Amino acid sequence: MTRVSQLPTLSAILFLSILCSVNVSANSQELIDKGKTLYNQNCVFCHQADAIGKAGFAPSLSNPELLAIASDKYLMATIRDGRVGTSMVPYAHLGKEKIVAIVAYLRSHETLTHRSTEVDKQRSAQGDARKGALWYRDICSTCHGPEGDGYLAGSSGTAIGKAGFLNKASDGFIRETIKYGRSNTRMLPFYGSTGLANLDEQEIEDIITYLRTLNK
Ligand code: HEC
Ligand code: HEC
């Protein structure tokens, strides 16, 4: 009885979702093309063709681990506001519509399951900033600079100690990045026995807690 009455509803939903997906992908191909043009006009010089990034100069924006955990809000706000004290300048003048198109283009490189909602909802880091400072100095400062000042201070990694990054990244985003790294970049996974430095959960909490004290 229930089965029979649910059948028409189910097929209606199926039909509607097929309609919707056709529409969305038609739209988004147009949007992606528009975004690609805008990307090539504004971003390609630093972030390179296909947004693969350039070591010591600009991070990859087509990196699968980044796209999987970066929300649209994170990407759009970073593009809009830039990152003060780095060469990532603000692009607010492009306006929301063009920034949406650029994000659609970046997303067209996405290959891993998207999980920014879960990642951004993760608990806040609870660690010991003093211990985190030691881990940071020993492991992270080689690439990110002694205070996370990034490329302009001669480092090979981004400015993770500056407000431009810290104010937009959730603790979950930072935690996942430290754990799993970003493939095909120098940012390696640092978690567990397969990780570069074999950090455990608590040590990662300590590092995030330390980073939160920088925020310049
Ligand atoms: C061997 C060099 C290297 C080491 C060591 C390193 N990183 Fe990175 N890290 C990078 C690079 C390079 C990037 C940017 C990736 C890219 O180019 O796309 C990055 C990116 C990041 C990001 C993302 C920042 C953003 O702009 O989105 C975080 C967070 C981060 N690293 C934290 C750490 C922490 C914490 C440590 C120490 C446990 C560490 N990294 C150690 C090279 C390194
Ligand atoms: C003059 C060089 C330059 C240009 C042009 C540029 N960027 Fe950036 N971008 C950077 C640098 C450098 C960083 C990393 C800053 C840091 O150290 O935190 C960055 C970081 C980013 C990030 C954060 C990535 C992450 O790993 O968290 C996004 C998103 C981004 N840029 C998007 C764009 C877009 C979209 C454009 C074009 C509208 C653009 N950028 C143009 C240099 C540039």
Short mmCIF file of C-alpha atoms and ligand atoms in Angstrom, two decimals:
data_model
loop_
_atom_site.label_atom_id
_atom_site.label_comp_id
_atom_site.label_asym_id
_atom_site.label_seq_id
_atom_site.Cartn_x
_atom_site.Cartn_y
_atom_site.Cartn_z
CA MET A 1 0.00 0.00 0.00
CA THR A 2 2.69 2.50 1.04
CA ARG A 3 4.87 1.30 -1.80
CA VAL A 4 2.19 1.93 -4.39
CA SER A 5 1.42 5.42 -3.11
CA GLN A 6 5.09 6.38 -2.99
CA LEU A 7 5.79 5.30 -6.55
CA PRO A 8 4.42 8.34 -8.39
CA THR A 9 6.18 10.66 -5.93
CA LEU A 10 9.48 8.91 -6.46
CA SER A 11 9.28 9.02 -10.23
CA ALA A 12 8.25 12.67 -10.07
CA ILE A 13 11.31 13.43 -7.96
CA LEU A 14 13.50 11.47 -10.34
CA PHE A 15 12.06 13.28 -13.34
CA LEU A 16 12.48 16.67 -11.69
CA SER A 17 16.04 15.97 -10.66
CA ILE A 18 16.92 14.88 -14.19
CA LEU A 19 15.42 18.12 -15.50
CA CYS A 20 17.31 20.13 -12.90
CA SER A 21 20.65 18.47 -13.50
CA VAL A 22 20.36 19.04 -17.25
CA ASN A 23 19.64 22.68 -16.58
CA VAL A 24 22.37 23.14 -14.03
CA SER A 25 25.08 21.58 -16.14
CA ALA A 26 24.02 23.63 -19.21
CA ASN A 27 24.20 26.76 -17.10
CA SER A 28 27.35 25.92 -15.38
CA GLN A 29 29.30 25.12 -18.57
CA GLU A 30 28.54 28.65 -19.69
CA LEU A 31 29.49 29.95 -16.26
CA ILE A 32 32.69 27.86 -16.24
CA ASP A 33 33.71 29.25 -19.64
CA LYS A 34 33.04 32.77 -18.44
CA GLY A 35 35.03 32.07 -15.28
CA LYS A 36 37.91 30.65 -17.28
CA THR A 37 38.13 33.80 -19.39
CA LEU A 38 38.08 35.96 -16.26
CA TYR A 39 40.65 33.69 -14.62
CA ASN A 40 42.96 34.04 -17.62
CA GLN A 41 42.57 37.81 -17.56
CA ASN A 42 43.14 38.32 -13.84
CA CYS A 43 44.77 35.36 -12.14
CA VAL A 44 46.81 33.26 -14.56
CA PHE A 45 49.96 35.35 -14.21
CA CYS A 46 50.42 34.18 -10.62
CA HIS A 47 48.32 31.03 -10.27
CA GLN A 48 49.37 29.70 -13.71
CA ALA A 49 47.51 27.85 -16.48
CA ASP A 50 44.90 25.41 -15.11
CA ALA A 51 45.51 27.06 -11.71
CA ILE A 52 48.30 24.62 -10.90
CA GLY A 53 50.22 27.25 -8.91
CA LYS A 54 53.93 27.98 -8.85
CA ALA A 55 56.20 26.96 -5.97
CA GLY A 56 57.30 29.89 -3.84
CA PHE A 57 55.05 32.28 -5.77
CA ALA A 58 51.35 31.39 -5.71
CA PRO A 59 49.46 28.34 -4.42
CA SER A 60 47.55 25.90 -6.62
CA LEU A 61 43.83 26.68 -6.90
CA SER A 62 42.97 23.49 -8.78
CA ASN A 63 44.44 21.29 -6.07
CA PRO A 64 41.98 18.48 -5.21
CA GLU A 65 42.53 18.59 -1.42
CA LEU A 66 42.02 22.36 -1.37
CA LEU A 67 38.83 22.29 -3.46
CA ALA A 68 37.36 19.46 -1.36
CA ILE A 69 37.54 21.46 1.88
CA ALA A 70 37.27 25.07 0.66
CA SER A 71 33.69 26.38 0.78
CA ASP A 72 32.43 28.80 -1.86
CA LYS A 73 32.37 31.36 0.93
CA TYR A 74 36.08 30.82 1.65
CA LEU A 75 37.04 31.09 -2.02
CA MET A 76 34.81 34.06 -2.78
CA ALA A 77 35.82 36.02 0.31
CA THR A 78 39.52 35.36 -0.32
CA ILE A 79 39.18 36.58 -3.91
CA ARG A 80 37.13 39.60 -2.82
CA ASP A 81 39.39 40.68 0.06
CA GLY A 82 42.77 39.31 -1.04
CA ARG A 83 45.33 38.73 1.69
CA VAL A 84 46.88 41.84 3.19
CA GLY A 85 50.68 41.69 3.30
CA THR A 86 50.92 39.17 0.44
CA SER A 87 50.79 39.58 -3.33
CA MET A 88 47.19 38.27 -3.30
CA VAL A 89 45.46 41.60 -3.89
CA PRO A 90 41.70 42.15 -3.44
CA TYR A 91 39.43 41.61 -6.45
CA ALA A 92 36.28 43.23 -5.02
CA HIS A 93 36.16 45.50 -8.08
CA LEU A 94 35.22 42.50 -10.25
CA GLY A 95 31.88 42.27 -8.44
CA LYS A 96 30.09 39.21 -7.09
CA GLU A 97 28.85 37.85 -10.42
CA LYS A 98 32.31 37.59 -11.94
CA ILE A 99 33.78 36.13 -8.77
CA VAL A 100 31.02 33.48 -8.79
CA ALA A 101 32.04 32.59 -12.37
CA ILE A 102 35.72 32.31 -11.41
CA VAL A 103 34.81 30.02 -8.51
CA ALA A 104 32.71 27.89 -10.90
CA TYR A 105 35.79 27.58 -13.13
CA LEU A 106 38.00 26.58 -10.18
CA ARG A 107 35.36 24.05 -9.06
CA SER A 108 35.40 22.44 -12.52
CA HIS A 109 38.76 20.97 -11.42
CA GLU A 110 37.22 19.33 -8.36
CA THR A 111 37.79 15.57 -8.26
CA LEU A 112 37.39 14.56 -4.60
CA THR A 113 34.11 14.39 -2.65
CA HIS A 114 33.25 17.89 -1.50
CA ARG A 115 33.06 18.15 2.29
CA SER A 116 33.53 21.77 3.35
CA THR A 117 30.30 21.80 5.39
CA GLU A 118 31.49 18.94 7.58
CA VAL A 119 35.02 20.37 7.79
CA ASP A 120 33.91 23.87 8.77
CA LYS A 121 31.63 22.42 11.46
CA GLN A 122 34.44 20.51 13.16
CA ARG A 123 35.22 21.40 16.78
CA SER A 124 37.51 24.32 17.59
CA ALA A 125 41.11 23.39 18.21
CA GLN A 126 41.97 22.75 21.83
CA GLY A 127 45.68 22.63 22.34
CA ASP A 128 48.68 24.14 24.06
CA ALA A 129 50.00 27.14 22.13
CA ARG A 130 53.45 26.87 23.73
CA LYS A 131 53.90 23.31 22.52
CA GLY A 132 52.43 24.30 19.16
CA ALA A 133 55.05 27.03 18.83
CA LEU A 134 57.78 24.42 19.22
CA TRP A 135 56.24 22.08 16.65
CA TYR A 136 55.77 25.01 14.33
CA ARG A 137 59.36 26.12 14.69
CA ASP A 138 60.73 22.61 14.14
CA ILE A 139 58.50 21.48 11.29
CA CYS A 140 56.57 24.28 9.61
CA SER A 141 58.80 27.34 9.79
CA THR A 142 61.24 25.97 7.19
CA CYS A 143 58.59 26.51 4.55
CA HIS A 144 56.12 29.00 6.03
CA GLY A 145 58.66 31.32 7.68
CA PRO A 146 59.40 31.83 11.39
CA GLU A 147 56.09 33.68 11.91
CA GLY A 148 54.08 32.43 8.97
CA ASP A 149 54.86 35.47 6.82
CA GLY A 150 54.87 33.53 3.56
CA TYR A 151 56.43 34.10 0.14
CA LEU A 152 57.28 37.77 0.54
CA ALA A 153 59.49 36.88 3.50
CA GLY A 154 61.33 34.44 1.23
CA SER A 155 59.43 31.30 2.29
CA SER A 156 58.23 28.53 0.00
CA GLY A 157 54.81 28.24 1.70
CA THR A 158 51.88 30.65 2.09
CA ALA A 159 51.37 33.27 4.83
CA ILE A 160 49.55 31.05 7.33
CA GLY A 161 50.41 33.37 10.23
CA LYS A 162 48.63 36.36 8.72
CA ALA A 163 45.06 37.52 9.25
CA GLY A 164 44.19 37.26 5.54
CA PHE A 165 44.35 33.48 5.81
CA LEU A 166 43.51 32.95 9.50
CA ASN A 167 40.34 35.06 9.48
CA LYS A 168 38.84 33.03 6.65
CA ALA A 169 39.99 29.50 7.43
CA SER A 170 38.09 27.41 10.01
CA ASP A 171 39.99 25.24 12.48
CA GLY A 172 38.67 22.23 10.57
CA PHE A 173 40.13 23.61 7.31
CA ILE A 174 43.54 24.08 8.94
CA ARG A 175 43.34 20.66 10.67
CA GLU A 176 42.53 18.83 7.42
CA THR A 177 45.27 20.67 5.54
CA ILE A 178 47.90 19.72 8.12
CA LYS A 179 46.70 16.12 8.21
CA TYR A 180 46.35 15.40 4.53
CA GLY A 181 48.45 18.07 2.81
CA ARG A 182 47.92 19.10 -0.80
CA SER A 183 48.99 16.66 -3.47
CA ASN A 184 51.55 17.79 -6.04
CA THR A 185 52.67 20.70 -3.84
CA ARG A 186 55.34 20.90 -1.16
CA MET A 187 52.57 20.81 1.48
CA LEU A 188 52.80 17.17 2.51
CA PRO A 189 50.53 15.19 4.85
CA PHE A 190 51.78 15.45 8.45
CA TYR A 191 49.45 13.01 10.17
CA GLY A 192 50.08 9.43 11.31
CA SER A 193 52.75 7.03 10.24
CA THR A 194 52.34 7.77 6.52
CA GLY A 195 52.69 11.50 7.20
CA LEU A 196 55.96 13.33 6.86
CA ALA A 197 56.39 14.26 10.51
CA ASN A 198 54.01 11.72 12.07
CA LEU A 199 52.13 14.29 14.16
CA ASP A 200 49.31 12.96 16.33
CA GLU A 201 45.87 14.54 16.83
CA GLN A 202 46.94 16.47 19.93
CA GLU A 203 50.07 17.87 18.35
CA ILE A 204 48.00 19.15 15.44
CA GLU A 205 45.61 20.81 17.96
CA ASP A 206 48.64 22.46 19.58
CA ILE A 207 49.83 23.85 16.24
CA ILE A 208 46.40 25.27 15.31
CA THR A 209 46.11 26.85 18.78
CA TYR A 210 49.53 28.42 18.26
CA LEU A 211 48.62 29.72 14.76
CA ARG A 212 45.53 31.38 16.27
CA THR A 213 47.83 33.47 18.48
CA LEU A 214 49.64 34.93 15.43
CA ASN A 215 46.88 36.50 13.32
CA LYS A 216 48.86 39.55 12.25
C1 HEC B 1 58.16 21.45 2.65
C2 HEC B 1 57.49 22.74 2.80
C3 HEC B 1 56.31 22.82 3.77
C4 HEC B 1 56.27 22.41 5.07
C5 HEC B 1 57.37 21.75 5.89
C6 HEC B 1 54.97 22.78 5.56
N1 HEC B 1 54.23 23.37 4.57
FE1 HEC B 1 52.31 24.04 4.73
N2 HEC B 1 52.33 24.57 2.75
C7 HEC B 1 53.44 24.51 1.95
C8 HEC B 1 53.08 25.01 0.64
C9 HEC B 1 53.99 25.11 -0.55
C10 HEC B 1 51.70 25.37 0.71
C11 HEC B 1 50.84 25.90 -0.42
C12 HEC B 1 50.45 24.77 -1.32
C13 HEC B 1 50.42 25.18 -2.77
O1 HEC B 1 51.46 25.64 -3.27
O2 HEC B 1 49.39 25.01 -3.42
C14 HEC B 1 51.27 25.08 2.07
C15 HEC B 1 49.99 25.30 2.54
C16 HEC B 1 49.61 25.20 3.87
C17 HEC B 1 48.33 25.58 4.40
C18 HEC B 1 47.17 26.15 3.61
C19 HEC B 1 47.36 27.65 3.54
C20 HEC B 1 46.50 28.35 2.54
O3 HEC B 1 46.93 29.40 2.07
O4 HEC B 1 45.42 27.85 2.20
C21 HEC B 1 48.37 25.35 5.75
C22 HEC B 1 47.26 25.60 6.75
C23 HEC B 1 49.67 24.82 6.05
N3 HEC B 1 50.41 24.73 4.88
C24 HEC B 1 50.11 24.48 7.31
C25 HEC B 1 51.35 23.90 7.59
C26 HEC B 1 51.76 23.50 8.92
C27 HEC B 1 50.98 23.72 10.19
C28 HEC B 1 53.00 22.94 8.80
C29 HEC B 1 53.84 22.28 9.87
C30 HEC B 1 53.22 21.13 10.52
C31 HEC B 1 53.36 23.01 7.39
N4 HEC B 1 52.33 23.60 6.69
C32 HEC B 1 54.54 22.56 6.86
C33 HEC B 1 54.68 24.02 2.27
C34 HEC B 1 55.03 23.44 3.47
C1 HEC B 2 50.18 38.92 -8.15
C2 HEC B 2 49.95 37.50 -7.95
C3 HEC B 2 48.54 37.02 -7.77
C4 HEC B 2 47.44 37.26 -8.56
C5 HEC B 2 47.36 38.07 -9.84
C6 HEC B 2 46.34 36.52 -7.96
N1 HEC B 2 46.75 35.86 -6.84
FE1 HEC B 2 45.63 34.65 -5.64
N2 HEC B 2 47.20 34.36 -4.43
C7 HEC B 2 48.47 34.88 -4.63
C8 HEC B 2 49.31 34.51 -3.52
C9 HEC B 2 50.77 34.87 -3.36
C10 HEC B 2 48.50 33.77 -2.63
C11 HEC B 2 48.92 33.19 -1.29
C12 HEC B 2 49.00 34.33 -0.27
C13 HEC B 2 49.49 33.84 1.06
O1 HEC B 2 50.70 33.73 1.24
O2 HEC B 2 48.65 33.57 1.94
C14 HEC B 2 47.18 33.68 -3.24
C15 HEC B 2 46.12 33.00 -2.68
C16 HEC B 2 44.90 32.83 -3.29
C17 HEC B 2 43.81 32.01 -2.78
C18 HEC B 2 43.84 31.17 -1.51
C19 HEC B 2 44.30 29.75 -1.86
C20 HEC B 2 44.53 28.86 -0.69
O3 HEC B 2 45.34 27.94 -0.85
O4 HEC B 2 43.93 29.03 0.37
C21 HEC B 2 42.79 32.10 -3.67
C22 HEC B 2 41.44 31.42 -3.58
C23 HEC B 2 43.23 32.97 -4.74
N3 HEC B 2 44.51 33.39 -4.48
C24 HEC B 2 42.49 33.27 -5.86
C25 HEC B 2 42.90 34.18 -6.85
C26 HEC B 2 42.07 34.53 -7.97
C27 HEC B 2 40.73 33.93 -8.30
C28 HEC B 2 42.77 35.46 -8.69
C29 HEC B 2 42.30 36.24 -9.91
C30 HEC B 2 41.03 36.94 -9.76
C31 HEC B 2 44.05 35.65 -8.02
N4 HEC B 2 44.08 34.86 -6.91
C32 HEC B 2 45.05 36.49 -8.46
C33 HEC B 2 48.90 35.63 -5.70
C34 HEC B 2 48.09 36.14 -6.70
#
